[in-house]
Amino acid sequence: MKALPTIPPPLRGLLAGARRTRHAVPKIITSIPALAAFLILVAATFSLISLGTFQWPPTTSSSSPLSGAAPCDLTRGRWVRDPSVQPYYTNATCAFIEGYQNCMKHGRPSLEFLQWRWRPAGGAGCDDGDLPRFDAARFFELLRGKSILFVGDSLASSHVRSLVCTLSQVEPPARSPAAGGFERWRFPAHGLTVTFFWTPFQVRWRLTRGPPEPVGPDRQGEVFAGPSDIHLDEPDPRWLPAAAREHDVVVVSASHWFARPAVHYRRAAAAGRDGAASSNATAAARLTPEQAQRAAFRTVLRGLAGMEGWEGTAVLRTVAPTHYENGGWFDGGECTATEPADPEDPVPEMAGTEREFYRAQVEEFAAAEEEVERRSGVRMRLMDVTGMMLRRPDGHPDRYGHGGGEHEGFDIDCLHWCLPGAIDVWNELLLQILAGR
């Protein structure tokens, strides 16, 4: 029987307290023989628990541990200051940065947030020192004649733009107008195509009071206000499986939108609702955002794992936490940190919903990975960025993600990330994953 996976120590703090309950205090054991028997039972139980250590497999390595040593996990480590490091690109050298990501354009007063490198904690097969810098030539070599598809929300858009901006320093891409929701950048000299498909839920969905078909990123505001109809057990036919099958690598993400008002469907019938009223769901039980997100990821990941004839690589990028303090999106929340969290401090707290989103992603990935093991072809890879990004409260735009009055009350952004910035590390990890680390 396959051993169950466990949560790496740095991320146990993310999940601690997720399901805390109060326990009654046991009565004091006054009998000496009873006490001795009790202690023996406790010792035996502890031994059994110790033998069954619970650990998630390394997120950036598919190789087996060497001589029983801890495997290389590039996502465990700390941020170290490096004043000599230069960004891969700037808003002057890349024209693809969107306004809400363009902290340089909007006058962020300090660029010290760019002077940090990720240093893995180590393990068998890990190199000493920092995570290797992104090597565009190596990336082009690995994906020559291939294509990579990113599927997700605005954070996925930031991820793909970070990659395109970095690669564009070697070869300027030809950008195709968005057609059918797909935005493409082609690097003809290297035979590489990078594609982005915007979908906040990844499964089939539409605006409840909108058109019968899903809308595009130009109507994000309407989707944000919602409610949306989300079919949790149906892949979005616009990208899965037809479009996904055309790509060699598919990177999926997106979780935050599940906290928005929605009516949830299973088998074409209303299964529940969250913050939304609908005539065909008035009697349905409430589904939490965490339950809906878990069901959607189960559909997407198993859909990728079960694509007949596809021999590509499916990558799941985990939740990138927000860092709002003293409030939230529209009620005065802010993120004023000027450097990463101190590595000597405990792992910072993560919002309860995001913590459950992360738990669901990792667990559903493990389940899909088991399915893949029973068939050949598809490769499943987990890119766990949650722990490292939790320690980067300084990487958000804060009030420098837009000009004055541009966001209609959404003045402070502690959800998205500056470009260039902390999330450029995602492509350093992606390169290592695709290279087989």
XYZ file of C-alpha atoms in Angstrom:
437
model
C 0.000 0.000 0.000
C 1.403 3.359 -0.970
C 2.485 5.591 1.912
C 0.332 8.636 2.433
C 1.998 11.961 1.580
C 2.888 14.514 4.403
C 2.997 18.257 4.731
C 6.512 19.726 4.755
C 7.444 21.242 8.145
C 7.562 24.902 6.978
C 3.976 24.611 5.772
C 2.531 22.840 8.764
C 1.974 26.268 10.257
C -0.198 27.176 7.281
C -2.562 24.369 8.071
C -2.373 24.471 11.857
C -5.628 25.454 13.403
C -7.599 24.826 10.214
C -9.857 22.387 11.990
C -9.324 23.076 15.695
C -11.966 21.789 18.098
C -12.251 21.964 21.827
C -11.505 18.760 23.673
C -12.714 17.815 27.131
C -9.987 17.538 29.762
C -9.632 13.869 30.760
C -10.252 12.874 34.336
C -7.135 12.391 36.455
C -6.029 8.746 36.612
C -5.494 7.880 40.235
C -4.853 4.122 39.970
C -1.120 3.323 39.627
C -1.672 0.147 37.514
C -4.162 2.033 35.366
C -1.682 4.882 34.957
C 1.085 2.458 33.937
C -1.182 0.794 31.399
C -2.194 4.203 30.076
C 1.466 5.254 29.611
C 2.274 2.020 27.765
C -0.687 2.597 25.477
C 0.442 6.172 24.778
C 3.991 5.015 24.009
C 2.747 2.344 21.621
C 0.436 4.791 19.888
C 3.248 7.331 19.517
C 5.473 4.643 17.964
C 2.823 3.798 15.394
C 2.327 7.469 14.540
C 6.079 7.959 14.250
C 6.364 5.054 11.816
C 3.726 6.596 9.567
C 5.261 10.013 8.983
C 2.988 12.189 6.862
C 4.961 14.003 4.168
C 4.137 15.559 0.795
C 6.411 14.410 -2.002
C 9.022 16.929 -3.180
C 7.295 19.536 -5.301
C 10.076 20.095 -7.803
C 11.619 16.654 -8.076
C 10.442 13.360 -9.469
C 13.535 11.452 -8.369
C 13.608 9.090 -5.418
C 15.378 10.047 -2.179
C 19.018 8.964 -2.031
C 20.031 6.618 0.798
C 16.978 7.561 2.803
C 17.962 11.250 2.947
C 15.362 13.977 2.592
C 14.686 14.623 -1.111
C 15.494 17.941 -2.719
C 12.608 20.358 -2.260
C 13.390 23.711 -3.829
C 10.294 25.288 -2.289
C 11.582 24.996 1.290
C 14.020 27.688 2.325
C 14.313 31.406 2.969
C 14.721 34.736 1.231
C 18.193 36.286 1.389
C 19.155 39.825 0.448
C 21.359 40.198 -2.634
C 21.974 43.862 -3.598
C 23.823 42.728 -6.729
C 20.842 40.952 -8.281
C 19.290 42.647 -11.297
C 15.698 42.123 -12.496
C 15.301 40.059 -15.642
C 13.356 42.916 -17.273
C 11.808 46.290 -16.456
C 8.789 48.224 -17.661
C 11.194 49.964 -20.055
C 12.363 46.688 -21.646
C 9.039 44.800 -21.733
C 5.805 46.143 -23.176
C 3.588 43.328 -21.891
C 3.304 44.398 -18.226
C -0.283 45.296 -17.333
C -1.057 48.486 -15.446
C -1.954 46.827 -12.140
C 1.423 45.007 -12.163
C 3.496 48.033 -13.152
C 4.773 49.301 -9.800
C 7.728 51.118 -11.405
C 5.413 53.104 -13.667
C 3.211 54.108 -10.755
C 6.068 55.395 -8.631
C 6.873 52.777 -6.045
C 9.468 54.714 -4.021
C 11.847 51.849 -3.225
C 12.992 48.983 -5.412
C 14.602 47.015 -2.574
C 11.897 44.352 -3.011
C 13.817 43.303 -6.151
C 17.015 42.568 -4.216
C 16.080 39.217 -2.703
C 16.920 35.685 -3.812
C 15.304 32.405 -2.799
C 17.684 30.010 -1.027
C 16.405 26.408 -0.740
C 16.908 24.662 2.598
C 18.700 21.780 0.901
C 18.304 18.030 0.714
C 19.668 15.159 -1.333
C 20.311 16.319 -4.876
C 19.986 20.017 -4.047
C 22.798 22.345 -4.995
C 24.213 24.559 -2.275
C 23.309 28.235 -2.457
C 20.449 30.086 -4.073
C 17.871 28.751 -6.483
C 19.510 28.948 -9.929
C 18.671 32.070 -11.873
C 16.336 31.676 -14.822
C 18.291 30.675 -17.921
C 16.308 31.725 -20.995
C 18.594 29.777 -23.332
C 18.016 26.606 -21.301
C 14.242 27.191 -21.265
C 14.177 27.668 -25.039
C 16.253 24.515 -25.443
C 13.891 22.423 -23.327
C 10.787 23.679 -25.112
C 12.098 24.040 -28.668
C 9.296 23.239 -31.070
C 6.804 23.024 -28.198
C 4.058 25.102 -26.622
C 3.043 25.944 -23.056
C -0.440 26.957 -21.918
C -1.236 28.912 -18.730
C -4.821 28.665 -17.496
C -6.172 30.808 -14.680
C -6.996 34.274 -13.398
C -5.101 37.575 -13.185
C -2.340 35.952 -11.116
C -1.847 33.445 -13.922
C -1.715 36.432 -16.265
C 1.066 37.892 -14.119
C 2.896 34.561 -14.224
C 2.781 34.316 -18.014
C 3.805 37.956 -18.430
C 6.754 37.427 -16.127
C 7.834 34.536 -18.359
C 7.228 36.367 -21.641
C 9.033 39.484 -20.422
C 12.032 37.405 -19.355
C 12.193 35.460 -22.623
C 11.714 38.643 -24.659
C 15.137 39.849 -23.543
C 16.553 37.097 -25.777
C 13.982 37.094 -28.585
C 11.160 39.640 -29.009
C 7.953 37.617 -29.455
C 5.182 38.079 -31.990
C 1.985 38.658 -30.052
C -1.319 37.470 -31.514
C -4.584 39.300 -30.768
C -6.735 37.414 -28.291
C -9.026 35.030 -30.163
C -11.494 32.751 -28.440
C -10.056 33.874 -25.115
C -6.519 32.742 -25.968
C -3.632 35.228 -25.887
C -0.469 34.023 -27.640
C 3.185 34.977 -27.873
C 5.313 33.218 -30.489
C 9.093 32.998 -30.442
C 9.715 31.797 -34.016
C 13.508 31.591 -33.804
C 13.155 29.090 -30.951
C 9.970 27.362 -32.081
C 8.169 28.179 -28.822
C 4.592 29.358 -28.290
C 3.380 30.699 -24.927
C -0.402 30.906 -24.518
C -2.632 32.317 -21.786
C -6.321 31.547 -21.288
C -8.204 33.631 -18.745
C -10.746 31.774 -16.649
C -11.322 32.472 -12.945
C -12.822 29.026 -12.255
C -11.287 26.680 -14.882
C -14.457 24.566 -15.015
C -17.550 25.510 -17.084
C -19.139 28.753 -15.890
C -21.112 31.830 -16.902
C -22.508 34.979 -15.346
C -25.861 34.114 -13.746
C -27.483 37.251 -15.134
C -25.266 37.539 -18.169
C -24.961 36.023 -21.630
C -25.262 32.242 -22.052
C -21.524 31.963 -22.744
C -18.655 32.949 -20.429
C -17.248 36.444 -20.792
C -13.596 37.375 -21.211
C -11.106 39.275 -19.059
C -12.478 42.594 -20.356
C -15.539 41.972 -18.153
C -13.775 40.862 -14.986
C -15.614 43.507 -12.997
C -18.978 41.937 -13.777
C -17.708 38.488 -12.868
C -16.231 39.843 -9.647
C -19.580 41.342 -8.669
C -21.277 38.091 -9.696
C -23.035 35.895 -9.113
C -21.757 33.241 -11.501
C -23.070 29.784 -12.349
C -20.204 27.309 -11.851
C -20.516 23.704 -13.053
C -18.087 22.048 -10.681
C -18.031 18.643 -12.375
C -17.683 19.828 -15.987
C -14.366 20.902 -17.523
C -14.501 24.191 -19.397
C -14.809 22.923 -22.995
C -13.098 26.046 -24.314
C -9.723 24.764 -23.072
C -10.102 21.217 -21.732
C -9.509 18.834 -23.331
C -9.344 20.159 -26.920
C -7.030 23.157 -26.448
C -4.971 21.515 -23.697
C -4.243 18.582 -25.992
C -2.536 20.966 -28.437
C 0.063 22.015 -25.842
C 3.043 20.183 -24.413
C 2.869 21.844 -20.992
C -0.265 23.079 -19.202
C 0.053 25.205 -16.051
C -3.149 25.561 -14.016
C -3.892 27.739 -10.989
C -6.675 30.109 -9.782
C -8.450 29.935 -6.442
C -9.302 33.409 -5.142
C -12.391 33.844 -7.332
C -14.160 30.999 -5.555
C -14.747 33.396 -2.673
C -17.084 35.435 -4.922
C -20.908 34.955 -5.041
C -21.844 31.871 -7.042
C -24.458 29.211 -7.705
C -22.775 25.806 -7.864
C -23.935 22.986 -10.109
C -23.321 19.251 -10.257
C -24.796 17.074 -13.009
C -26.428 20.212 -14.428
C -28.491 20.694 -11.261
C -28.005 23.361 -8.616
C -25.968 21.758 -5.852
C -25.475 24.774 -3.626
C -24.861 28.462 -3.466
C -22.521 30.839 -1.717
C -23.558 34.450 -1.248
C -25.944 34.304 -4.208
C -29.687 33.959 -4.612
C -31.105 32.181 -7.636
C -34.588 30.867 -8.342
C -33.236 27.461 -9.322
C -31.033 27.172 -6.242
C -33.180 28.584 -3.469
C -33.550 25.187 -1.832
C -29.969 24.110 -2.378
C -27.665 23.772 0.588
C -24.836 26.257 0.879
C -21.460 25.193 -0.475
C -18.455 26.947 1.007
C -15.849 28.489 -1.323
C -13.410 25.817 -0.145
C -15.782 22.979 -1.081
C -16.460 24.490 -4.498
C -12.775 25.101 -5.212
C -11.880 21.551 -4.212
C -14.537 20.088 -6.508
C -13.385 22.256 -9.429
C -9.729 21.295 -9.014
C -10.716 17.647 -8.779
C -12.465 17.986 -12.140
C -9.612 19.854 -13.801
C -6.717 17.766 -12.480
C -8.378 14.432 -13.201
C -9.406 15.738 -16.596
C -5.756 16.467 -17.383
C -4.580 13.193 -15.868
C -7.071 11.214 -17.932
C -6.564 12.826 -21.344
C -6.192 9.885 -23.683
C -3.304 10.159 -26.085
C -1.776 13.216 -24.419
C 1.807 12.808 -23.276
C 2.372 16.292 -21.938
C 3.183 17.783 -18.537
C 0.484 19.195 -16.252
C 1.737 21.638 -13.605
C -0.371 22.872 -10.692
C 0.773 26.150 -9.154
C -0.541 26.498 -5.617
C -2.165 29.503 -3.967
C -0.234 32.761 -3.760
C -1.426 34.296 -0.455
C -2.702 37.831 0.007
C -1.191 40.033 2.728
C -3.898 42.474 3.761
C -3.497 44.025 7.192
C -6.059 46.037 9.155
C -8.819 45.333 6.670
C -9.444 43.868 3.229
C -9.880 44.803 -0.423
C -12.284 47.706 -0.050
C -12.212 48.567 3.635
C -8.803 50.043 4.326
C -6.596 46.966 4.171
C -2.941 47.622 3.410
C 0.403 45.853 2.963
C 3.187 48.162 4.077
C 6.005 45.636 4.591
C 9.312 46.674 3.014
C 11.109 43.317 3.129
C 10.363 39.590 3.419
C 9.349 38.022 6.701
C 12.311 37.193 8.926
C 13.277 33.522 8.404
C 13.837 33.198 12.158
C 10.219 34.128 12.856
C 7.380 31.578 12.814
C 5.647 31.012 9.486
C 3.198 33.919 9.054
C -0.500 33.264 9.381
C -2.516 32.709 6.218
C -6.190 33.572 5.833
C -8.413 30.599 6.662
C -10.018 30.389 3.225
C -6.635 30.520 1.474
C -5.306 27.871 3.853
C -8.160 25.560 2.862
C -7.669 26.385 -0.828
C -4.049 25.309 -0.462
C -4.969 22.117 1.378
C -7.485 21.191 -1.316
C -5.017 21.836 -4.144
C -2.319 19.637 -2.635
C -4.694 16.826 -1.724
C -6.452 16.813 -5.092
C -3.088 16.889 -6.865
C -1.982 13.814 -4.888
C -5.196 12.002 -5.865
C -4.763 12.877 -9.557
C -1.120 11.826 -9.421
C -2.172 8.382 -8.189
C -4.463 8.056 -11.201
C -1.584 8.917 -13.528
C 0.547 6.172 -11.984
C -1.977 3.638 -13.287
C -1.518 4.766 -16.875
C 1.335 6.039 -19.063
C 1.834 9.330 -20.809
C 0.891 12.302 -18.651
C 3.372 13.795 -16.188
C 1.942 15.593 -13.142
C 4.064 18.187 -11.326
C 3.234 20.297 -8.272
C 4.748 23.778 -8.112
C 4.225 24.696 -4.470
C 4.821 28.443 -4.158
C 2.574 29.044 -1.139
C 5.206 28.898 1.610
C 7.767 31.071 -0.163
C 5.195 33.692 -1.203
C 3.699 33.777 2.283
C 7.010 35.319 3.370
C 6.869 38.095 0.725
C 4.389 40.681 2.039
C 6.634 43.332 0.443
C 6.035 42.102 -3.113
C 2.534 43.501 -3.710
C 1.714 46.770 -5.487
C 0.035 48.188 -2.352
C -0.970 51.678 -3.566
C 1.430 51.607 -6.552
C -0.524 49.297 -8.853
C -2.439 52.081 -10.598
C -2.772 55.805 -10.942
C -4.934 57.918 -8.663
C -8.664 57.206 -8.980
C -8.260 54.410 -11.539
C -9.688 51.545 -9.498
C -12.973 53.003 -8.248
C -12.280 52.572 -4.553
C -9.919 49.593 -4.857
C -6.985 51.770 -3.878
C -4.650 49.262 -2.229
C -3.673 45.971 -3.872
C -2.243 43.267 -1.627
C -3.370 40.429 -3.904
C -1.426 40.925 -7.148
C 2.359 41.220 -7.430
C 4.687 43.819 -8.906
C 6.407 43.040 -12.218
C 9.303 42.655 -12.185
C 9.205 41.290 -8.677
C 8.932 38.396 -6.282
C 6.923 36.154 -8.590
C 9.747 35.991 -11.119
C 10.889 33.127 -8.873
C 7.928 31.122 -10.201
C 9.652 30.774 -13.544
C 12.922 29.830 -11.873
C 10.963 26.974 -10.278
C 9.146 26.157 -13.511
C 12.448 25.781 -15.348
C 13.740 23.383 -12.688
C 10.526 21.343 -12.878
C 10.643 21.052 -16.660
C 14.341 20.144 -16.450
C 13.409 17.199 -14.221
C 14.477 18.588 -10.840
